[in-house]
Each structure stands twice: as structure tokens, then as C-alpha cells.
Amino acid sequence: MLAQEGGHAYIVRLVLFGLTGAIEVEGTSYNGSMPSWSSLKDDQIAAVINHVLTEWGNDAQLPKDFKPVIPSEVAAARADKLTPEQVYAMRQQSGQGETKARRPRR
Ligand code: HEM
């Protein structure tokens, strides 16, 4: 999931390059386009991601050994130059469609 292992690689690229494609989050479907935020500086992107991951009670979902995203991770990811479609493929491949796991069992 976003906040867990492998989540840094995905969420950094999500904010850097945007996202296009149908996604499901906690049982609700979305099919929009998030724009790229690559015009922001590395430290700004790291800061906004860390803010989102730790505010509004989201920290309850973080692993105990959670480490904040650091600007050098953002700098390194820029070289990938992904399209929003490639970020979507990354989400599909890496099981970022995590929300199934959070849905209560019947
Ligand atoms: C820079 C701050 C932002 C952060 C940290 C952020 C973060 C996120 C996250 C975590 C997701 C869910 C991705 C997933 O579940 O795999 C998402 C999706 C989305 N975001 Fe953002 N977002 C930001 C800014 C924006 C802005 C300003 C817009 C609108 C102009 C936007 C539009 C969207 C849309 C439409 C989706 C769903 C895309 C789809 O249906 O495929 N985001 N964003």
C-alpha cells in the first residue's frame, strides 16, 4: 500500500509524473487524471508527501519503521521521466491497488 514497503517509489513518481487510469480506493472507483507536479522542487515534493502520509489520522496506517520521503529520492526518480500511464502501470504491477486488503471481510 501507499504507506508501506515499496510505497516510496510509487508515491514519489505519482506526484512527480501524475496518474491516469481507473483506480479503486476503499471500494470507490475513480477514473480521473492527476497532473504532474515535477515543477515543484525536490524538498517541496518530499514535504507534501510526508504531510499527506502523516496528517488526518493517516499515520495510523504507517508501518512502525516508517521513514519519511527525502528530497534525494525525488531527485533520483526524476530521471525515470514516466508518463501518467506508466505510473498507472506501476500502480497495477506493484499491487498498489491495495485497498482490497483493507476492505472488511464478510
Ligand atoms: C501535490 C499534491 C498532491 C498529492 C500528494 C496527491 C496525492 C494523490 C494520491 C496519493 C492519489 C491516489 C493514488 C493511488 O491511489 O494510487 C491521487 C490521485 C489523484 N489525484 Fe492527486 N495529489 C496531489 C495533487 C493533486 C491535484 C492538485 C489534483 C487536481 C488538479 C489531483 C488530482 C488527482 C486525481 C484526479 C487522482 C485520481 C487519478 C485517477 O483516477 O487515476 N491531485 N493523488
JSON list of N, CA and C and ligand atoms in Angstrom, two decimals, residues 2 10-11 14-16 18-25 29-37 40 44-45 48-53 84 87-88 91-92 96-99 102, ligand 1:
[
{"chain": "A", "resi": 2, "resn": "LEU", "atom": "N", "xyz": [0.24, 2.37, -0.22]},
{"chain": "A", "resi": 2, "resn": "LEU", "atom": "CA", "xyz": [0.99, 3.60, -0.41]},
{"chain": "A", "resi": 2, "resn": "LEU", "atom": "C", "xyz": [2.00, 3.85, 0.68]},
{"chain": "A", "resi": 10, "resn": "TYR", "atom": "N", "xyz": [6.60, 4.43, -5.51]},
{"chain": "A", "resi": 10, "resn": "TYR", "atom": "CA", "xyz": [5.37, 4.73, -6.23]},
{"chain": "A", "resi": 10, "resn": "TYR", "atom": "C", "xyz": [4.90, 6.15, -5.96]},
{"chain": "A", "resi": 11, "resn": "ILE", "atom": "N", "xyz": [4.80, 6.54, -4.71]},
{"chain": "A", "resi": 11, "resn": "ILE", "atom": "CA", "xyz": [4.15, 7.82, -4.41]},
{"chain": "A", "resi": 11, "resn": "ILE", "atom": "C", "xyz": [5.01, 9.00, -4.88]},
{"chain": "A", "resi": 14, "resn": "LEU", "atom": "N", "xyz": [4.22, 9.15, -8.49]},
{"chain": "A", "resi": 14, "resn": "LEU", "atom": "CA", "xyz": [2.84, 9.64, -8.65]},
{"chain": "A", "resi": 14, "resn": "LEU", "atom": "C", "xyz": [2.80, 11.17, -8.62]},
{"chain": "A", "resi": 15, "resn": "VAL", "atom": "N", "xyz": [3.47, 11.76, -7.66]},
{"chain": "A", "resi": 15, "resn": "VAL", "atom": "CA", "xyz": [3.43, 13.22, -7.54]},
{"chain": "A", "resi": 15, "resn": "VAL", "atom": "C", "xyz": [4.30, 13.87, -8.63]},
{"chain": "A", "resi": 16, "resn": "LEU", "atom": "N", "xyz": [5.43, 13.27, -8.95]},
{"chain": "A", "resi": 16, "resn": "LEU", "atom": "CA", "xyz": [6.30, 13.83, -9.98]},
{"chain": "A", "resi": 16, "resn": "LEU", "atom": "C", "xyz": [5.67, 13.80, -11.37]},
{"chain": "A", "resi": 18, "resn": "GLY", "atom": "N", "xyz": [2.30, 12.39, -12.25]},
{"chain": "A", "resi": 18, "resn": "GLY", "atom": "CA", "xyz": [0.84, 12.33, -12.41]},
{"chain": "A", "resi": 18, "resn": "GLY", "atom": "C", "xyz": [0.35, 10.90, -12.56]},
{"chain": "A", "resi": 19, "resn": "LEU", "atom": "N", "xyz": [-0.96, 10.76, -12.77]},
{"chain": "A", "resi": 19, "resn": "LEU", "atom": "CA", "xyz": [-1.58, 9.43, -12.85]},
{"chain": "A", "resi": 19, "resn": "LEU", "atom": "C", "xyz": [-2.82, 9.50, -13.73]},
{"chain": "A", "resi": 20, "resn": "THR", "atom": "N", "xyz": [-2.93, 8.56, -14.67]},
{"chain": "A", "resi": 20, "resn": "THR", "atom": "CA", "xyz": [-4.14, 8.44, -15.48]},
{"chain": "A", "resi": 20, "resn": "THR", "atom": "C", "xyz": [-4.57, 6.99, -15.51]},
{"chain": "A", "resi": 21, "resn": "GLY", "atom": "N", "xyz": [-5.85, 6.76, -15.24]},
{"chain": "A", "resi": 21, "resn": "GLY", "atom": "CA", "xyz": [-6.38, 5.40, -15.32]},
{"chain": "A", "resi": 21, "resn": "GLY", "atom": "C", "xyz": [-7.40, 5.16, -14.22]},
{"chain": "A", "resi": 22, "resn": "ALA", "atom": "N", "xyz": [-8.18, 4.10, -14.39]},
{"chain": "A", "resi": 22, "resn": "ALA", "atom": "CA", "xyz": [-9.22, 3.78, -13.42]},
{"chain": "A", "resi": 22, "resn": "ALA", "atom": "C", "xyz": [-8.60, 3.16, -12.17]},
{"chain": "A", "resi": 23, "resn": "ILE", "atom": "N", "xyz": [-8.90, 3.73, -11.02]},
{"chain": "A", "resi": 23, "resn": "ILE", "atom": "CA", "xyz": [-8.39, 3.19, -9.76]},
{"chain": "A", "resi": 23, "resn": "ILE", "atom": "C", "xyz": [-9.54, 2.97, -8.79]},
{"chain": "A", "resi": 24, "resn": "GLU", "atom": "N", "xyz": [-9.28, 2.11, -7.81]},
{"chain": "A", "resi": 24, "resn": "GLU", "atom": "CA", "xyz": [-10.29, 1.86, -6.78]},
{"chain": "A", "resi": 24, "resn": "GLU", "atom": "C", "xyz": [-9.65, 2.17, -5.43]},
{"chain": "A", "resi": 25, "resn": "VAL", "atom": "N", "xyz": [-10.31, 3.00, -4.64]},
{"chain": "A", "resi": 25, "resn": "VAL", "atom": "CA", "xyz": [-9.79, 3.36, -3.33]},
{"chain": "A", "resi": 25, "resn": "VAL", "atom": "C", "xyz": [-10.89, 3.14, -2.29]},
{"chain": "A", "resi": 29, "resn": "SER", "atom": "N", "xyz": [-14.65, 3.75, -7.02]},
{"chain": "A", "resi": 29, "resn": "SER", "atom": "CA", "xyz": [-13.88, 3.84, -8.27]},
{"chain": "A", "resi": 29, "resn": "SER", "atom": "C", "xyz": [-13.69, 5.29, -8.69]},
{"chain": "A", "resi": 30, "resn": "TYR", "atom": "N", "xyz": [-12.51, 5.57, -9.20]},
{"chain": "A", "resi": 30, "resn": "TYR", "atom": "CA", "xyz": [-12.21, 6.90, -9.74]},
{"chain": "A", "resi": 30, "resn": "TYR", "atom": "C", "xyz": [-11.57, 6.69, -11.10]},
{"chain": "A", "resi": 31, "resn": "ASN", "atom": "N", "xyz": [-11.82, 7.59, -12.01]},
{"chain": "A", "resi": 31, "resn": "ASN", "atom": "CA", "xyz": [-11.14, 7.50, -13.31]},
{"chain": "A", "resi": 31, "resn": "ASN", "atom": "C", "xyz": [-10.82, 8.90, -13.78]},
{"chain": "A", "resi": 32, "resn": "GLY", "atom": "N", "xyz": [-9.86, 9.49, -13.14]},
{"chain": "A", "resi": 32, "resn": "GLY", "atom": "CA", "xyz": [-9.51, 10.86, -13.44]},
{"chain": "A", "resi": 32, "resn": "GLY", "atom": "C", "xyz": [-8.06, 10.95, -13.86]},
{"chain": "A", "resi": 33, "resn": "SER", "atom": "N", "xyz": [-7.58, 12.17, -13.96]},
{"chain": "A", "resi": 33, "resn": "SER", "atom": "CA", "xyz": [-6.17, 12.39, -14.27]},
{"chain": "A", "resi": 33, "resn": "SER", "atom": "C", "xyz": [-5.57, 13.35, -13.26]},
{"chain": "A", "resi": 34, "resn": "MET", "atom": "N", "xyz": [-4.53, 12.91, -12.63]},
{"chain": "A", "resi": 34, "resn": "MET", "atom": "CA", "xyz": [-3.80, 13.80, -11.73]},
{"chain": "A", "resi": 34, "resn": "MET", "atom": "C", "xyz": [-2.64, 14.40, -12.51]},
{"chain": "A", "resi": 35, "resn": "PRO", "atom": "N", "xyz": [-2.48, 15.71, -12.44]},
{"chain": "A", "resi": 35, "resn": "PRO", "atom": "CA", "xyz": [-1.38, 16.32, -13.19]},
{"chain": "A", "resi": 35, "resn": "PRO", "atom": "C", "xyz": [-0.02, 16.03, -12.56]},
{"chain": "A", "resi": 36, "resn": "SER", "atom": "N", "xyz": [1.01, 16.25, -13.36]},
{"chain": "A", "resi": 36, "resn": "SER", "atom": "CA", "xyz": [2.39, 16.13, -12.88]},
{"chain": "A", "resi": 36, "resn": "SER", "atom": "C", "xyz": [2.75, 17.34, -12.02]},
{"chain": "A", "resi": 37, "resn": "TRP", "atom": "N", "xyz": [3.50, 17.10, -10.96]},
{"chain": "A", "resi": 37, "resn": "TRP", "atom": "CA", "xyz": [3.95, 18.19, -10.10]},
{"chain": "A", "resi": 37, "resn": "TRP", "atom": "C", "xyz": [5.47, 18.36, -10.16]},
{"chain": "A", "resi": 40, "resn": "LEU", "atom": "N", "xyz": [7.51, 21.42, -9.03]},
{"chain": "A", "resi": 40, "resn": "LEU", "atom": "CA", "xyz": [7.89, 21.69, -7.63]},
{"chain": "A", "resi": 40, "resn": "LEU", "atom": "C", "xyz": [9.32, 21.21, -7.38]},
{"chain": "A", "resi": 44, "resn": "GLN", "atom": "N", "xyz": [10.07, 20.25, -1.76]},
{"chain": "A", "resi": 44, "resn": "GLN", "atom": "CA", "xyz": [8.63, 20.54, -1.67]},
{"chain": "A", "resi": 44, "resn": "GLN", "atom": "C", "xyz": [7.81, 19.27, -1.91]},
{"chain": "A", "resi": 45, "resn": "ILE", "atom": "N", "xyz": [8.23, 18.47, -2.87]},
{"chain": "A", "resi": 45, "resn": "ILE", "atom": "CA", "xyz": [7.51, 17.21, -3.15]},
{"chain": "A", "resi": 45, "resn": "ILE", "atom": "C", "xyz": [7.65, 16.26, -1.97]},
{"chain": "A", "resi": 48, "resn": "VAL", "atom": "N", "xyz": [5.32, 17.58, 0.85]},
{"chain": "A", "resi": 48, "resn": "VAL", "atom": "CA", "xyz": [3.87, 17.41, 0.68]},
{"chain": "A", "resi": 48, "resn": "VAL", "atom": "C", "xyz": [3.49, 15.94, 0.87]},
{"chain": "A", "resi": 49, "resn": "ILE", "atom": "N", "xyz": [4.34, 15.03, 0.38]},
{"chain": "A", "resi": 49, "resn": "ILE", "atom": "CA", "xyz": [4.06, 13.60, 0.56]},
{"chain": "A", "resi": 49, "resn": "ILE", "atom": "C", "xyz": [4.09, 13.24, 2.04]},
{"chain": "A", "resi": 50, "resn": "ASN", "atom": "N", "xyz": [5.11, 13.71, 2.75]},
{"chain": "A", "resi": 50, "resn": "ASN", "atom": "CA", "xyz": [5.20, 13.39, 4.18]},
{"chain": "A", "resi": 50, "resn": "ASN", "atom": "C", "xyz": [4.01, 13.99, 4.95]},
{"chain": "A", "resi": 51, "resn": "HIS", "atom": "N", "xyz": [3.57, 15.15, 4.53]},
{"chain": "A", "resi": 51, "resn": "HIS", "atom": "CA", "xyz": [2.41, 15.78, 5.16]},
{"chain": "A", "resi": 51, "resn": "HIS", "atom": "C", "xyz": [1.16, 14.91, 4.97]},
{"chain": "A", "resi": 52, "resn": "VAL", "atom": "N", "xyz": [0.92, 14.49, 3.72]},
{"chain": "A", "resi": 52, "resn": "VAL", "atom": "CA", "xyz": [-0.27, 13.69, 3.43]},
{"chain": "A", "resi": 52, "resn": "VAL", "atom": "C", "xyz": [-0.22, 12.35, 4.18]},
{"chain": "A", "resi": 53, "resn": "LEU", "atom": "N", "xyz": [0.97, 11.75, 4.25]},
{"chain": "A", "resi": 53, "resn": "LEU", "atom": "CA", "xyz": [1.08, 10.43, 4.89]},
{"chain": "A", "resi": 53, "resn": "LEU", "atom": "C", "xyz": [0.90, 10.49, 6.40]},
{"chain": "A", "resi": 84, "resn": "PRO", "atom": "N", "xyz": [1.99, 9.61, -17.17]},
{"chain": "A", "resi": 84, "resn": "PRO", "atom": "CA", "xyz": [0.96, 9.22, -16.20]},
{"chain": "A", "resi": 84, "resn": "PRO", "atom": "C", "xyz": [0.46, 7.79, -16.43]},
{"chain": "A", "resi": 87, "resn": "VAL", "atom": "N", "xyz": [2.90, 5.49, -14.75]},
{"chain": "A", "resi": 87, "resn": "VAL", "atom": "CA", "xyz": [2.69, 5.49, -13.30]},
{"chain": "A", "resi": 87, "resn": "VAL", "atom": "C", "xyz": [1.51, 4.58, -12.96]},
{"chain": "A", "resi": 88, "resn": "TYR", "atom": "N", "xyz": [0.50, 4.63, -13.82]},
{"chain": "A", "resi": 88, "resn": "TYR", "atom": "CA", "xyz": [-0.66, 3.75, -13.63]},
{"chain": "A", "resi": 88, "resn": "TYR", "atom": "C", "xyz": [-0.24, 2.28, -13.73]},
{"chain": "A", "resi": 91, "resn": "ARG", "atom": "N", "xyz": [1.36, 1.24, -10.63]},
{"chain": "A", "resi": 91, "resn": "ARG", "atom": "CA", "xyz": [0.37, 1.00, -9.58]},
{"chain": "A", "resi": 91, "resn": "ARG", "atom": "C", "xyz": [-0.22, -0.40, -9.72]},
{"chain": "A", "resi": 92, "resn": "GLN", "atom": "N", "xyz": [-0.53, -0.78, -10.95]},
{"chain": "A", "resi": 92, "resn": "GLN", "atom": "CA", "xyz": [-1.13, -2.10, -11.19]},
{"chain": "A", "resi": 92, "resn": "GLN", "atom": "C", "xyz": [-0.13, -3.22, -10.85]},
{"chain": "A", "resi": 96, "resn": "GLN", "atom": "N", "xyz": [-0.37, -1.71, -5.85]},
{"chain": "A", "resi": 96, "resn": "GLN", "atom": "CA", "xyz": [-0.80, -0.52, -5.14]},
{"chain": "A", "resi": 96, "resn": "GLN", "atom": "C", "xyz": [-2.32, -0.44, -5.08]},
{"chain": "A", "resi": 97, "resn": "GLY", "atom": "N", "xyz": [-2.98, -1.32, -5.85]},
{"chain": "A", "resi": 97, "resn": "GLY", "atom": "CA", "xyz": [-4.43, -1.45, -5.69]},
{"chain": "A", "resi": 97, "resn": "GLY", "atom": "C", "xyz": [-4.69, -2.13, -4.37]},
{"chain": "A", "resi": 98, "resn": "GLU", "atom": "N", "xyz": [-4.11, -1.51, -3.36]},
{"chain": "A", "resi": 98, "resn": "GLU", "atom": "CA", "xyz": [-4.03, -2.08, -2.01]},
{"chain": "A", "resi": 98, "resn": "GLU", "atom": "C", "xyz": [-5.35, -2.12, -1.30]},
{"chain": "A", "resi": 99, "resn": "THR", "atom": "N", "xyz": [-6.30, -1.38, -1.81]},
{"chain": "A", "resi": 99, "resn": "THR", "atom": "CA", "xyz": [-7.48, -1.13, -1.00]},
{"chain": "A", "resi": 99, "resn": "THR", "atom": "C", "xyz": [-8.32, -2.38, -0.79]},
{"chain": "A", "resi": 102, "resn": "ARG", "atom": "N", "xyz": [-7.84, -3.79, 2.56]},
{"chain": "A", "resi": 102, "resn": "ARG", "atom": "CA", "xyz": [-8.37, -3.05, 3.69]},
{"chain": "A", "resi": 102, "resn": "ARG", "atom": "C", "xyz": [-9.88, -3.19, 3.83]},
{"chain": "B", "resi": 1, "resn": "HEM", "atom": "C1", "xyz": [0.84, 17.81, -4.86]},
{"chain": "B", "resi": 1, "resn": "HEM", "atom": "C2", "xyz": [-0.02, 17.34, -4.00]},
{"chain": "B", "resi": 1, "resn": "HEM", "atom": "C3", "xyz": [-0.78, 16.05, -4.30]},
{"chain": "B", "resi": 1, "resn": "HEM", "atom": "C4", "xyz": [-0.59, 14.84, -3.72]},
{"chain": "B", "resi": 1, "resn": "HEM", "atom": "C5", "xyz": [0.40, 14.48, -2.62]},
{"chain": "B", "resi": 1, "resn": "HEM", "atom": "C6", "xyz": [-1.53, 13.91, -4.33]},
{"chain": "B", "resi": 1, "resn": "HEM", "atom": "C7", "xyz": [-1.66, 12.58, -3.99]},
{"chain": "B", "resi": 1, "resn": "HEM", "atom": "C8", "xyz": [-2.52, 11.69, -4.60]},
{"chain": "B", "resi": 1, "resn": "HEM", "atom": "C9", "xyz": [-2.69, 10.32, -4.22]},
{"chain": "B", "resi": 1, "resn": "HEM", "atom": "C10", "xyz": [-1.96, 9.63, -3.06]},
{"chain": "B", "resi": 1, "resn": "HEM", "atom": "C11", "xyz": [-3.58, 9.75, -5.08]},
{"chain": "B", "resi": 1, "resn": "HEM", "atom": "C12", "xyz": [-4.05, 8.29, -5.06]},
{"chain": "B", "resi": 1, "resn": "HEM", "atom": "C13", "xyz": [-3.14, 7.44, -5.88]},
{"chain": "B", "resi": 1, "resn": "HEM", "atom": "C14", "xyz": [-3.42, 5.95, -5.71]},
{"chain": "B", "resi": 1, "resn": "HEM", "atom": "O1", "xyz": [-4.34, 5.52, -5.00]},
{"chain": "B", "resi": 1, "resn": "HEM", "atom": "O2", "xyz": [-2.63, 5.15, -6.28]},
{"chain": "B", "resi": 1, "resn": "HEM", "atom": "C15", "xyz": [-4.00, 10.78, -6.01]},
{"chain": "B", "resi": 1, "resn": "HEM", "atom": "C16", "xyz": [-4.91, 10.62, -7.04]},
{"chain": "B", "resi": 1, "resn": "HEM", "atom": "C17", "xyz": [-5.43, 11.63, -7.79]},
{"chain": "B", "resi": 1, "resn": "HEM", "atom": "N1", "xyz": [-5.09, 12.97, -7.72]},
{"chain": "B", "resi": 1, "resn": "HEM", "atom": "FE1", "xyz": [-3.64, 13.76, -6.58]},
{"chain": "B", "resi": 1, "resn": "HEM", "atom": "N2", "xyz": [-2.28, 14.60, -5.26]},
{"chain": "B", "resi": 1, "resn": "HEM", "atom": "C18", "xyz": [-1.86, 15.89, -5.28]},
{"chain": "B", "resi": 1, "resn": "HEM", "atom": "C19", "xyz": [-2.36, 16.92, -6.08]},
{"chain": "B", "resi": 1, "resn": "HEM", "atom": "C20", "xyz": [-3.44, 16.79, -6.93]},
{"chain": "B", "resi": 1, "resn": "HEM", "atom": "C21", "xyz": [-4.11, 17.89, -7.60]},
{"chain": "B", "resi": 1, "resn": "HEM", "atom": "C22", "xyz": [-3.78, 19.36, -7.39]},
{"chain": "B", "resi": 1, "resn": "HEM", "atom": "C23", "xyz": [-5.07, 17.36, -8.39]},
{"chain": "B", "resi": 1, "resn": "HEM", "atom": "C24", "xyz": [-6.06, 18.03, -9.30]},
{"chain": "B", "resi": 1, "resn": "HEM", "atom": "C25", "xyz": [-5.72, 19.06, -10.09]},
{"chain": "B", "resi": 1, "resn": "HEM", "atom": "C26", "xyz": [-5.01, 15.92, -8.21]},
{"chain": "B", "resi": 1, "resn": "HEM", "atom": "C27", "xyz": [-5.84, 15.03, -8.85]},
{"chain": "B", "resi": 1, "resn": "HEM", "atom": "C28", "xyz": [-5.88, 13.67, -8.62]},
{"chain": "B", "resi": 1, "resn": "HEM", "atom": "C29", "xyz": [-6.76, 12.76, -9.32]},
{"chain": "B", "resi": 1, "resn": "HEM", "atom": "C30", "xyz": [-7.82, 13.14, -10.38]},
{"chain": "B", "resi": 1, "resn": "HEM", "atom": "C31", "xyz": [-6.48, 11.47, -8.82]},
{"chain": "B", "resi": 1, "resn": "HEM", "atom": "C32", "xyz": [-7.12, 10.14, -9.27]},
{"chain": "B", "resi": 1, "resn": "HEM", "atom": "C33", "xyz": [-6.46, 9.72, -10.58]},
{"chain": "B", "resi": 1, "resn": "HEM", "atom": "C34", "xyz": [-7.16, 8.54, -11.26]},
{"chain": "B", "resi": 1, "resn": "HEM", "atom": "O3", "xyz": [-8.38, 8.39, -11.11]},
{"chain": "B", "resi": 1, "resn": "HEM", "atom": "O4", "xyz": [-6.46, 7.77, -11.97]},
{"chain": "B", "resi": 1, "resn": "HEM", "atom": "N3", "xyz": [-4.01, 15.62, -7.33]},
{"chain": "B", "resi": 1, "resn": "HEM", "atom": "N4", "xyz": [-3.34, 11.96, -5.70]}
]
